[in-house]
Amino acid sequence: MRKGTIKQRIGEIRHEIKTTPYHKGTEHHIGRLRARIAHLKDQLLRERLRGCRRGGGGGYAIPKSGDATVVLVGFPSVGKSTLLNALTNAQSKTGSYPFTTLGVIPGMMKYRGAEIQILDVPGLILGAAKGKGRGREVLSVVRTADLIILLVDYRDFNQQKAILSELESAAIRVNKKKPVVIINKKTRGGILIKNNRVMKDFNNKTAIGIAEELGLKNAEILIKEKTITQKEFIDALLNNRVYIPSITTIGKSDLLRPNEVETIRKKFPQTLLISPETDKGVNELKKEIFRKLALIRIFLKPKDEEPDFSKPLIAKKGITVADVAEKIGRVLEGKKGAHVWGKSVRYPGQLVGINHVLKDKDIVSF
């Protein structure tokens, strides 16, 4: 189906939803229509991303390096390049005019023993998710990141809402967790929804209709959530959404008046006020990046030697003794574990099993 035809079909379905009265009798039909739109939009997104990969994009194929990747996202001339230079050793060209950054410029931030890749991408414009400007290339980079820093102009905080809308249109779910929905395909028996009592705004019949619209014919679908909305259920079945945490920052905050600062802190308490030119708030941002990435430091202790505190093993929260062994190429025989010192054990040097979950600053000796 051609792009034009897909867009036309989406418009027709939206019109049908708008003109169909919503009540118990139409809930199932409208649910299927919403799933149909999501499926068509997913086709458009996949085609755009494929086109981006085929086209190369000139500077957009940036290999991931370091312990995690962070991307700076904002409208043109909002100060992303200046922030990149403040966070890393990169020398990104800066200017007060739009589209100074014409490709992806990487830098490496070193913090608490971690090496965190920061990517400066061209500014987003409205309609980026539909391919306007360099939208599809920028969004394809964003989809691979571990963390997004939203940089908002101090004169227009409404930019945050517009950016989040563009990311949402590109199937990027910001500060949301992926719903745990397990799909076991079968050869017969139709669709069976298990734990359907947690569905918030739709019923079992609608859920089955959605699954069928998204190409499932015979499957057992287990919902492992306390509650799930119809939109979240569709997202989980499409399995083309990416879930990325974010930090919202306001650059050039030194230009804000005291009453403006007070208003922002009341309305948007999670927003960081920074000024890369004066280094104001830069250290606080580095700390928040490390926290949002859920990184921890593990120190290795060779047998009968002191641990090397200068070179921590950087890992995600939830790492186990077995994971550490795999990272360093150590083969654990049988169920043998390791000796651990730190917050995750009851006493220093405790012998733990391979499934023991480690905490920040733990010392491990195999």
mmCIF file of C-alpha atoms in Angstrom:
data_model
loop_
_atom_site.group_PDB
_atom_site.id
_atom_site.type_symbol
_atom_site.label_atom_id
_atom_site.label_comp_id
_atom_site.label_asym_id
_atom_site.label_seq_id
_atom_site.Cartn_x
_atom_site.Cartn_y
_atom_site.Cartn_z
ATOM 1 C CA MET A 1 0.000 0.000 0.000
ATOM 2 C CA ARG A 2 1.465 3.386 -1.014
ATOM 3 C CA LYS A 3 2.117 6.131 1.541
ATOM 4 C CA GLY A 4 -0.574 8.344 0.086
ATOM 5 C CA THR A 5 -3.064 5.511 0.213
ATOM 6 C CA ILE A 6 -2.143 4.686 3.829
ATOM 7 C CA LYS A 7 -2.559 8.310 4.922
ATOM 8 C CA GLN A 8 -5.880 8.507 3.108
ATOM 9 C CA ARG A 9 -7.087 5.322 4.783
ATOM 10 C CA ILE A 10 -6.017 6.639 8.211
ATOM 11 C CA GLY A 11 -8.022 9.805 7.584
ATOM 12 C CA GLU A 12 -11.097 7.788 6.615
ATOM 13 C CA ILE A 13 -10.877 5.621 9.737
ATOM 14 C CA ARG A 14 -10.414 8.658 11.979
ATOM 15 C CA HIS A 15 -13.525 10.198 10.447
ATOM 16 C CA GLU A 16 -15.445 6.991 11.110
ATOM 17 C CA ILE A 17 -14.349 6.990 14.766
ATOM 18 C CA LYS A 18 -15.302 10.651 15.131
ATOM 19 C CA THR A 19 -18.789 10.107 13.696
ATOM 20 C CA THR A 20 -19.500 6.872 15.592
ATOM 21 C CA PRO A 21 -21.269 7.392 18.951
ATOM 22 C CA TYR A 22 -19.288 5.721 21.730
ATOM 23 C CA HIS A 23 -21.240 3.327 23.945
ATOM 24 C CA LYS A 24 -21.153 -0.315 25.000
ATOM 25 C CA GLY A 25 -22.510 -1.447 21.657
ATOM 26 C CA THR A 26 -19.808 0.341 19.628
ATOM 27 C CA GLU A 27 -16.829 -0.102 22.000
ATOM 28 C CA HIS A 28 -15.635 -3.255 20.235
ATOM 29 C CA HIS A 29 -15.893 -1.698 16.750
ATOM 30 C CA ILE A 30 -14.082 1.519 17.763
ATOM 31 C CA GLY A 31 -11.352 -0.532 19.461
ATOM 32 C CA ARG A 32 -10.726 -2.413 16.222
ATOM 33 C CA LEU A 33 -10.640 0.862 14.287
ATOM 34 C CA ARG A 34 -8.038 2.297 16.682
ATOM 35 C CA ALA A 35 -5.935 -0.833 16.263
ATOM 36 C CA ARG A 36 -6.265 -0.524 12.496
ATOM 37 C CA ILE A 37 -4.987 3.073 12.609
ATOM 38 C CA ALA A 38 -2.071 2.046 14.847
ATOM 39 C CA HIS A 39 -1.184 -0.740 12.412
ATOM 40 C CA LEU A 40 -1.266 1.622 9.407
ATOM 41 C CA LYS A 41 0.793 4.271 11.228
ATOM 42 C CA ASP A 42 3.251 1.559 12.144
ATOM 43 C CA GLN A 43 3.627 0.695 8.464
ATOM 44 C CA LEU A 44 4.369 4.365 7.680
ATOM 45 C CA LEU A 45 6.927 4.553 10.484
ATOM 46 C CA ARG A 46 8.726 1.400 9.347
ATOM 47 C CA GLU A 47 8.875 2.707 5.776
ATOM 48 C CA ARG A 48 10.316 6.052 6.937
ATOM 49 C CA LEU A 49 12.952 4.353 9.059
ATOM 50 C CA ARG A 50 13.863 1.982 6.220
ATOM 51 C CA GLY A 51 14.191 4.976 3.898
ATOM 52 C CA CYS A 52 16.471 6.663 6.418
ATOM 53 C CA ARG A 53 18.747 3.602 6.621
ATOM 54 C CA ARG A 54 18.878 3.266 2.821
ATOM 55 C CA GLY A 55 19.597 6.946 2.321
ATOM 56 C CA GLY A 56 22.528 7.014 4.715
ATOM 57 C CA GLY A 57 21.726 10.496 5.999
ATOM 58 C CA GLY A 58 25.275 11.904 5.890
ATOM 59 C CA GLY A 59 26.643 11.741 9.416
ATOM 60 C CA TYR A 60 23.669 9.983 11.017
ATOM 61 C CA ALA A 61 25.158 6.473 11.212
ATOM 62 C CA ILE A 62 26.829 6.983 14.582
ATOM 63 C CA PRO A 63 28.088 3.789 16.246
ATOM 64 C CA LYS A 64 27.229 3.500 19.917
ATOM 65 C CA SER A 65 30.183 3.546 22.264
ATOM 66 C CA GLY A 66 30.845 3.858 25.974
ATOM 67 C CA ASP A 67 28.585 2.588 28.747
ATOM 68 C CA ALA A 68 25.409 4.351 27.551
ATOM 69 C CA THR A 69 24.165 6.785 24.880
ATOM 70 C CA VAL A 70 22.358 10.069 25.543
ATOM 71 C CA VAL A 71 20.849 12.267 22.816
ATOM 72 C CA LEU A 72 20.182 16.016 23.068
ATOM 73 C CA VAL A 73 16.765 16.894 21.617
ATOM 74 C CA GLY A 74 15.278 20.329 21.063
ATOM 75 C CA PHE A 75 14.209 22.866 18.492
ATOM 76 C CA PRO A 76 16.831 24.756 16.445
ATOM 77 C CA SER A 77 18.997 27.367 18.203
ATOM 78 C CA VAL A 78 18.067 26.185 21.693
ATOM 79 C CA GLY A 79 21.674 25.604 22.768
ATOM 80 C CA LYS A 80 22.274 21.869 22.282
ATOM 81 C CA SER A 81 25.763 22.332 20.834
ATOM 82 C CA THR A 82 26.803 24.584 23.707
ATOM 83 C CA LEU A 83 25.511 22.011 26.192
ATOM 84 C CA LEU A 84 27.379 19.209 24.405
ATOM 85 C CA ASN A 85 30.617 21.164 24.717
ATOM 86 C CA ALA A 86 29.953 21.771 28.422
ATOM 87 C CA LEU A 87 29.262 18.083 29.139
ATOM 88 C CA THR A 88 32.015 16.557 27.004
ATOM 89 C CA ASN A 89 35.290 17.224 25.242
ATOM 90 C CA ALA A 90 33.503 17.641 21.901
ATOM 91 C CA GLN A 91 33.931 20.843 19.952
ATOM 92 C CA SER A 92 30.545 21.226 18.286
ATOM 93 C CA LYS A 93 30.080 24.281 16.096
ATOM 94 C CA THR A 94 27.793 26.761 17.833
ATOM 95 C CA GLY A 95 25.816 29.696 16.520
ATOM 96 C CA SER A 96 22.676 31.741 17.177
ATOM 97 C CA TYR A 97 21.043 30.753 13.900
ATOM 98 C CA PRO A 98 18.964 27.640 13.061
ATOM 99 C CA PHE A 99 20.460 24.345 11.848
ATOM 100 C CA THR A 100 24.031 25.010 12.918
ATOM 101 C CA THR A 101 24.310 21.261 13.504
ATOM 102 C CA LEU A 102 23.903 19.507 10.137
ATOM 103 C CA GLY A 103 24.877 16.013 11.251
ATOM 104 C CA VAL A 104 25.214 14.067 14.469
ATOM 105 C CA ILE A 105 28.115 15.238 16.601
ATOM 106 C CA PRO A 106 29.241 12.835 19.343
ATOM 107 C CA GLY A 107 31.072 13.636 22.549
ATOM 108 C CA MET A 108 32.109 11.513 25.534
ATOM 109 C CA MET A 109 31.183 12.490 29.086
ATOM 110 C CA LYS A 110 33.323 10.906 31.785
ATOM 111 C CA TYR A 111 31.598 10.714 35.156
ATOM 112 C CA ARG A 112 32.116 8.469 38.186
ATOM 113 C CA GLY A 113 34.209 6.088 36.119
ATOM 114 C CA ALA A 114 31.573 5.798 33.387
ATOM 115 C CA GLU A 115 32.006 6.862 29.777
ATOM 116 C CA ILE A 116 28.691 8.183 28.505
ATOM 117 C CA GLN A 117 28.262 9.046 24.834
ATOM 118 C CA ILE A 118 26.372 12.313 24.245
ATOM 119 C CA LEU A 119 24.940 12.961 20.764
ATOM 120 C CA ASP A 120 24.080 16.409 19.448
ATOM 121 C CA VAL A 121 21.551 16.124 16.607
ATOM 122 C CA PRO A 122 19.992 18.785 14.331
ATOM 123 C CA GLY A 123 17.083 20.678 15.836
ATOM 124 C CA LEU A 124 13.631 19.187 15.531
ATOM 125 C CA ILE A 125 10.895 21.060 13.710
ATOM 126 C CA LEU A 126 7.147 20.580 13.859
ATOM 127 C CA GLY A 127 6.221 17.687 11.585
ATOM 128 C CA ALA A 128 9.536 15.892 12.159
ATOM 129 C CA ALA A 129 7.774 12.563 12.694
ATOM 130 C CA LYS A 130 6.230 12.941 9.231
ATOM 131 C CA GLY A 131 9.654 13.423 7.673
ATOM 132 C CA LYS A 132 9.845 17.225 7.546
ATOM 133 C CA GLY A 133 13.324 18.721 7.652
ATOM 134 C CA ARG A 134 15.720 16.056 8.861
ATOM 135 C CA GLY A 135 13.048 14.681 11.148
ATOM 136 C CA ARG A 136 13.206 11.019 10.240
ATOM 137 C CA GLU A 137 17.006 10.902 10.542
ATOM 138 C CA VAL A 138 16.970 12.681 13.911
ATOM 139 C CA LEU A 139 14.203 10.462 15.277
ATOM 140 C CA SER A 140 15.955 7.301 14.077
ATOM 141 C CA VAL A 141 18.955 8.334 16.213
ATOM 142 C CA VAL A 142 16.724 9.146 19.190
ATOM 143 C CA ARG A 143 15.119 5.683 19.030
ATOM 144 C CA THR A 144 18.503 4.042 19.728
ATOM 145 C CA ALA A 145 19.351 6.186 22.783
ATOM 146 C CA ASP A 146 19.336 5.115 26.430
ATOM 147 C CA LEU A 147 18.318 8.586 27.633
ATOM 148 C CA ILE A 148 16.886 11.767 26.098
ATOM 149 C CA ILE A 149 17.744 15.261 27.289
ATOM 150 C CA LEU A 150 14.972 17.651 26.250
ATOM 151 C CA LEU A 151 16.448 21.128 25.955
ATOM 152 C CA VAL A 152 13.747 23.804 26.082
ATOM 153 C CA ASP A 153 14.036 27.521 25.324
ATOM 154 C CA TYR A 154 13.766 29.598 28.494
ATOM 155 C CA ARG A 155 11.302 31.902 26.673
ATOM 156 C CA ASP A 156 8.919 29.145 25.579
ATOM 157 C CA PHE A 157 8.419 26.193 27.896
ATOM 158 C CA ASN A 158 5.549 24.978 25.693
ATOM 159 C CA GLN A 159 8.266 23.546 23.462
ATOM 160 C CA GLN A 160 8.367 20.539 25.775
ATOM 161 C CA LYS A 161 4.816 19.509 24.853
ATOM 162 C CA ALA A 162 5.522 19.916 21.128
ATOM 163 C CA ILE A 163 8.718 17.827 21.320
ATOM 164 C CA LEU A 164 6.995 15.066 23.279
ATOM 165 C CA SER A 165 4.223 15.006 20.662
ATOM 166 C CA GLU A 166 6.768 14.513 17.850
ATOM 167 C CA LEU A 167 8.476 11.718 19.792
ATOM 168 C CA GLU A 168 5.132 10.069 20.518
ATOM 169 C CA SER A 169 4.296 10.146 16.788
ATOM 170 C CA ALA A 170 7.575 8.330 16.116
ATOM 171 C CA ALA A 171 6.575 5.526 18.531
ATOM 172 C CA ILE A 172 8.956 6.819 21.213
ATOM 173 C CA ARG A 173 7.381 6.531 24.657
ATOM 174 C CA VAL A 174 9.105 8.971 27.001
ATOM 175 C CA ASN A 175 9.351 8.219 30.727
ATOM 176 C CA LYS A 176 7.043 5.247 30.381
ATOM 177 C CA LYS A 177 7.609 1.571 31.092
ATOM 178 C CA LYS A 178 6.923 -1.039 28.467
ATOM 179 C CA PRO A 179 3.775 -2.979 29.426
ATOM 180 C CA VAL A 180 4.552 -6.600 30.224
ATOM 181 C CA VAL A 181 2.382 -8.531 27.791
ATOM 182 C CA ILE A 182 3.479 -12.037 26.834
ATOM 183 C CA ILE A 183 2.265 -13.469 23.520
ATOM 184 C CA ASN A 184 2.380 -17.230 22.989
ATOM 185 C CA LYS A 185 1.336 -18.042 19.435
ATOM 186 C CA LYS A 186 -0.662 -21.232 18.887
ATOM 187 C CA THR A 187 -1.699 -23.254 15.865
ATOM 188 C CA ARG A 188 -5.387 -23.281 16.782
ATOM 189 C CA GLY A 189 -7.892 -22.106 19.368
ATOM 190 C CA GLY A 190 -8.268 -18.438 18.442
ATOM 191 C CA ILE A 191 -7.308 -15.617 20.839
ATOM 192 C CA LEU A 192 -7.290 -16.162 24.609
ATOM 193 C CA ILE A 193 -6.699 -13.161 26.892
ATOM 194 C CA LYS A 194 -5.411 -14.100 30.347
ATOM 195 C CA ASN A 195 -5.711 -11.736 33.318
ATOM 196 C CA ASN A 196 -8.232 -9.593 31.430
ATOM 197 C CA ARG A 197 -9.630 -8.140 34.663
ATOM 198 C CA VAL A 198 -6.778 -5.561 34.669
ATOM 199 C CA MET A 199 -7.946 -3.938 31.420
ATOM 200 C CA LYS A 200 -8.866 -0.358 32.293
ATOM 201 C CA ASP A 201 -10.934 1.100 29.444
ATOM 202 C CA PHE A 202 -11.811 -1.908 27.281
ATOM 203 C CA ASN A 203 -13.184 -5.421 27.640
ATOM 204 C CA ASN A 204 -12.194 -8.939 26.602
ATOM 205 C CA LYS A 205 -14.114 -8.834 23.320
ATOM 206 C CA THR A 206 -12.416 -5.570 22.320
ATOM 207 C CA ALA A 207 -8.992 -6.959 23.272
ATOM 208 C CA ILE A 208 -9.557 -9.987 21.024
ATOM 209 C CA GLY A 209 -10.662 -7.718 18.165
ATOM 210 C CA ILE A 210 -7.539 -5.569 18.591
ATOM 211 C CA ALA A 211 -5.294 -8.634 18.529
ATOM 212 C CA GLU A 212 -6.970 -9.866 15.335
ATOM 213 C CA GLU A 213 -6.603 -6.443 13.677
ATOM 214 C CA LEU A 214 -2.879 -6.567 14.467
ATOM 215 C CA GLY A 215 -2.429 -9.918 12.734
ATOM 216 C CA LEU A 216 -2.829 -12.439 15.557
ATOM 217 C CA LYS A 217 -5.159 -15.335 14.821
ATOM 218 C CA ASN A 218 -4.323 -17.993 17.375
ATOM 219 C CA ALA A 219 -2.516 -16.928 20.524
ATOM 220 C CA GLU A 220 -2.544 -16.875 24.304
ATOM 221 C CA ILE A 221 -1.961 -13.314 25.527
ATOM 222 C CA LEU A 222 -0.950 -12.918 29.176
ATOM 223 C CA ILE A 223 -1.126 -9.414 30.667
ATOM 224 C CA LYS A 224 1.299 -9.084 33.592
ATOM 225 C CA GLU A 225 0.324 -5.605 34.747
ATOM 226 C CA LYS A 226 -1.835 -4.250 37.574
ATOM 227 C CA THR A 227 -3.736 -2.152 35.020
ATOM 228 C CA ILE A 228 -3.422 -1.603 31.273
ATOM 229 C CA THR A 229 -5.149 0.843 28.930
ATOM 230 C CA GLN A 230 -6.304 0.112 25.405
ATOM 231 C CA LYS A 231 -3.494 2.277 23.992
ATOM 232 C CA GLU A 232 -0.862 0.463 26.081
ATOM 233 C CA PHE A 233 -2.275 -2.900 24.975
ATOM 234 C CA ILE A 234 -1.990 -1.892 21.307
ATOM 235 C CA ASP A 235 1.564 -0.657 21.870
ATOM 236 C CA ALA A 236 2.553 -3.938 23.498
ATOM 237 C CA LEU A 237 1.162 -6.029 20.635
ATOM 238 C CA LEU A 238 2.804 -3.909 17.923
ATOM 239 C CA ASN A 239 6.191 -4.312 19.643
ATOM 240 C CA ASN A 240 7.707 -1.428 17.665
ATOM 241 C CA ARG A 241 7.662 1.134 20.455
ATOM 242 C CA VAL A 242 10.790 2.208 22.296
ATOM 243 C CA TYR A 243 10.636 3.285 25.941
ATOM 244 C CA ILE A 244 13.242 5.879 26.912
ATOM 245 C CA PRO A 245 13.668 7.956 30.090
ATOM 246 C CA SER A 246 14.238 11.690 29.764
ATOM 247 C CA ILE A 247 15.447 14.809 31.560
ATOM 248 C CA THR A 248 13.967 18.222 30.756
ATOM 249 C CA THR A 249 16.351 21.166 30.970
ATOM 250 C CA ILE A 250 16.062 24.891 30.368
ATOM 251 C CA GLY A 251 19.232 26.385 28.952
ATOM 252 C CA LYS A 252 20.369 29.993 29.330
ATOM 253 C CA SER A 253 18.630 30.024 32.710
ATOM 254 C CA ASP A 254 20.883 32.880 33.825
ATOM 255 C CA LEU A 255 18.677 35.105 31.642
ATOM 256 C CA LEU A 256 15.553 34.258 33.636
ATOM 257 C CA ARG A 257 14.145 36.772 36.085
ATOM 258 C CA PRO A 258 13.674 35.618 39.716
ATOM 259 C CA ASN A 259 9.870 35.504 39.373
ATOM 260 C CA GLU A 260 10.214 33.340 36.221
ATOM 261 C CA VAL A 261 12.517 30.927 38.031
ATOM 262 C CA GLU A 262 10.005 30.656 40.873
ATOM 263 C CA THR A 263 7.137 29.970 38.441
ATOM 264 C CA ILE A 264 9.085 27.237 36.641
ATOM 265 C CA ARG A 265 10.104 25.540 39.892
ATOM 266 C CA LYS A 266 6.468 25.461 41.044
ATOM 267 C CA LYS A 267 4.921 24.269 37.770
ATOM 268 C CA PHE A 268 7.747 21.987 36.607
ATOM 269 C CA PRO A 269 9.692 20.877 39.700
ATOM 270 C CA GLN A 270 11.572 18.122 37.835
ATOM 271 C CA THR A 271 13.049 20.538 35.287
ATOM 272 C CA LEU A 272 16.745 21.402 35.614
ATOM 273 C CA LEU A 273 17.784 25.024 35.122
ATOM 274 C CA ILE A 274 21.201 25.226 33.508
ATOM 275 C CA SER A 275 23.509 27.713 31.846
ATOM 276 C CA PRO A 276 26.327 25.940 29.983
ATOM 277 C CA GLU A 277 28.095 29.243 29.306
ATOM 278 C CA THR A 278 28.613 29.782 33.051
ATOM 279 C CA ASP A 279 28.617 26.069 34.057
ATOM 280 C CA LYS A 280 25.543 26.715 36.204
ATOM 281 C CA GLY A 281 23.703 23.439 36.798
ATOM 282 C CA VAL A 282 26.056 21.376 34.603
ATOM 283 C CA ASN A 283 27.326 19.189 37.466
ATOM 284 C CA GLU A 284 23.754 18.645 38.682
ATOM 285 C CA LEU A 285 22.820 17.557 35.147
ATOM 286 C CA LYS A 286 25.707 15.079 35.014
ATOM 287 C CA LYS A 287 24.560 13.590 38.307
ATOM 288 C CA GLU A 288 20.979 13.303 37.021
ATOM 289 C CA ILE A 289 22.156 11.668 33.765
ATOM 290 C CA PHE A 290 24.001 8.997 35.763
ATOM 291 C CA ARG A 291 20.936 8.425 37.977
ATOM 292 C CA LYS A 292 18.431 8.288 35.112
ATOM 293 C CA LEU A 293 20.582 5.785 33.233
ATOM 294 C CA ALA A 294 20.374 3.560 36.337
ATOM 295 C CA LEU A 295 24.122 2.936 36.262
ATOM 296 C CA ILE A 296 26.083 1.435 39.139
ATOM 297 C CA ARG A 297 29.787 0.818 39.799
ATOM 298 C CA ILE A 298 31.173 -2.620 40.619
ATOM 299 C CA PHE A 299 34.773 -2.979 41.811
ATOM 300 C CA LEU A 300 36.678 -6.200 41.121
ATOM 301 C CA LYS A 301 38.990 -7.712 43.716
ATOM 302 C CA PRO A 302 41.529 -10.291 42.525
ATOM 303 C CA LYS A 303 42.152 -13.075 45.020
ATOM 304 C CA ASP A 304 44.495 -12.023 47.845
ATOM 305 C CA GLU A 305 44.803 -8.524 46.372
ATOM 306 C CA GLU A 306 43.243 -5.120 46.988
ATOM 307 C CA PRO A 307 40.371 -3.986 44.720
ATOM 308 C CA ASP A 308 41.139 -1.472 41.978
ATOM 309 C CA PHE A 309 38.933 1.522 42.778
ATOM 310 C CA SER A 310 40.226 3.510 39.789
ATOM 311 C CA LYS A 311 38.540 1.315 37.181
ATOM 312 C CA PRO A 312 34.994 0.324 38.134
ATOM 313 C CA LEU A 313 32.898 -2.011 36.022
ATOM 314 C CA ILE A 314 29.916 0.100 34.911
ATOM 315 C CA ALA A 315 26.634 -1.777 34.746
ATOM 316 C CA LYS A 316 22.865 -1.315 34.912
ATOM 317 C CA LYS A 317 20.975 -1.731 38.170
ATOM 318 C CA GLY A 318 19.857 -5.321 38.604
ATOM 319 C CA ILE A 319 23.157 -6.865 37.507
ATOM 320 C CA THR A 320 23.919 -10.237 39.104
ATOM 321 C CA VAL A 321 27.125 -12.054 40.007
ATOM 322 C CA ALA A 322 26.632 -14.240 36.921
ATOM 323 C CA ASP A 323 26.303 -11.121 34.729
ATOM 324 C CA VAL A 324 29.577 -9.724 36.089
ATOM 325 C CA ALA A 325 31.331 -13.040 35.441
ATOM 326 C CA GLU A 326 30.071 -13.004 31.850
ATOM 327 C CA LYS A 327 31.224 -9.410 31.327
ATOM 328 C CA ILE A 328 34.789 -10.199 32.398
ATOM 329 C CA GLY A 329 34.892 -13.580 30.658
ATOM 330 C CA ARG A 330 34.937 -15.612 33.852
ATOM 331 C CA VAL A 331 33.438 -19.107 33.718
ATOM 332 C CA LEU A 332 31.612 -20.090 36.895
ATOM 333 C CA GLU A 333 31.630 -23.818 37.513
ATOM 334 C CA GLY A 334 28.412 -25.348 38.789
ATOM 335 C CA LYS A 335 26.592 -23.048 41.210
ATOM 336 C CA LYS A 336 29.741 -21.390 42.549
ATOM 337 C CA GLY A 337 29.279 -17.699 43.272
ATOM 338 C CA ALA A 338 31.564 -14.951 44.597
ATOM 339 C CA HIS A 339 32.603 -13.107 47.746
ATOM 340 C CA VAL A 340 30.993 -9.678 47.992
ATOM 341 C CA TRP A 341 31.611 -6.600 50.120
ATOM 342 C CA GLY A 342 29.101 -3.752 50.123
ATOM 343 C CA LYS A 343 25.463 -2.744 50.531
ATOM 344 C CA SER A 344 24.007 -5.869 48.918
ATOM 345 C CA VAL A 345 25.318 -8.308 51.573
ATOM 346 C CA ARG A 346 24.766 -8.757 55.301
ATOM 347 C CA TYR A 347 28.455 -8.885 56.229
ATOM 348 C CA PRO A 348 31.789 -8.147 54.474
ATOM 349 C CA GLY A 349 33.114 -10.859 52.198
ATOM 350 C CA GLN A 350 29.871 -12.840 52.210
ATOM 351 C CA LEU A 351 29.811 -15.779 49.784
ATOM 352 C CA VAL A 352 26.788 -15.371 47.512
ATOM 353 C CA GLY A 353 25.262 -17.350 44.647
ATOM 354 C CA ILE A 354 25.393 -16.519 40.962
ATOM 355 C CA ASN A 355 21.902 -14.947 40.992
ATOM 356 C CA HIS A 356 22.766 -12.478 43.764
ATOM 357 C CA VAL A 357 21.842 -8.906 42.722
ATOM 358 C CA LEU A 358 24.614 -6.380 43.282
ATOM 359 C CA LYS A 359 24.415 -2.729 44.338
ATOM 360 C CA ASP A 360 26.417 0.420 43.641
ATOM 361 C CA LYS A 361 30.025 0.301 44.906
ATOM 362 C CA ASP A 362 29.910 -3.425 45.693
ATOM 363 C CA ILE A 363 33.256 -5.229 45.624
ATOM 364 C CA VAL A 364 33.280 -8.644 43.968
ATOM 365 C CA SER A 365 35.925 -11.351 44.204
ATOM 366 C CA PHE A 366 35.670 -14.637 42.310
#
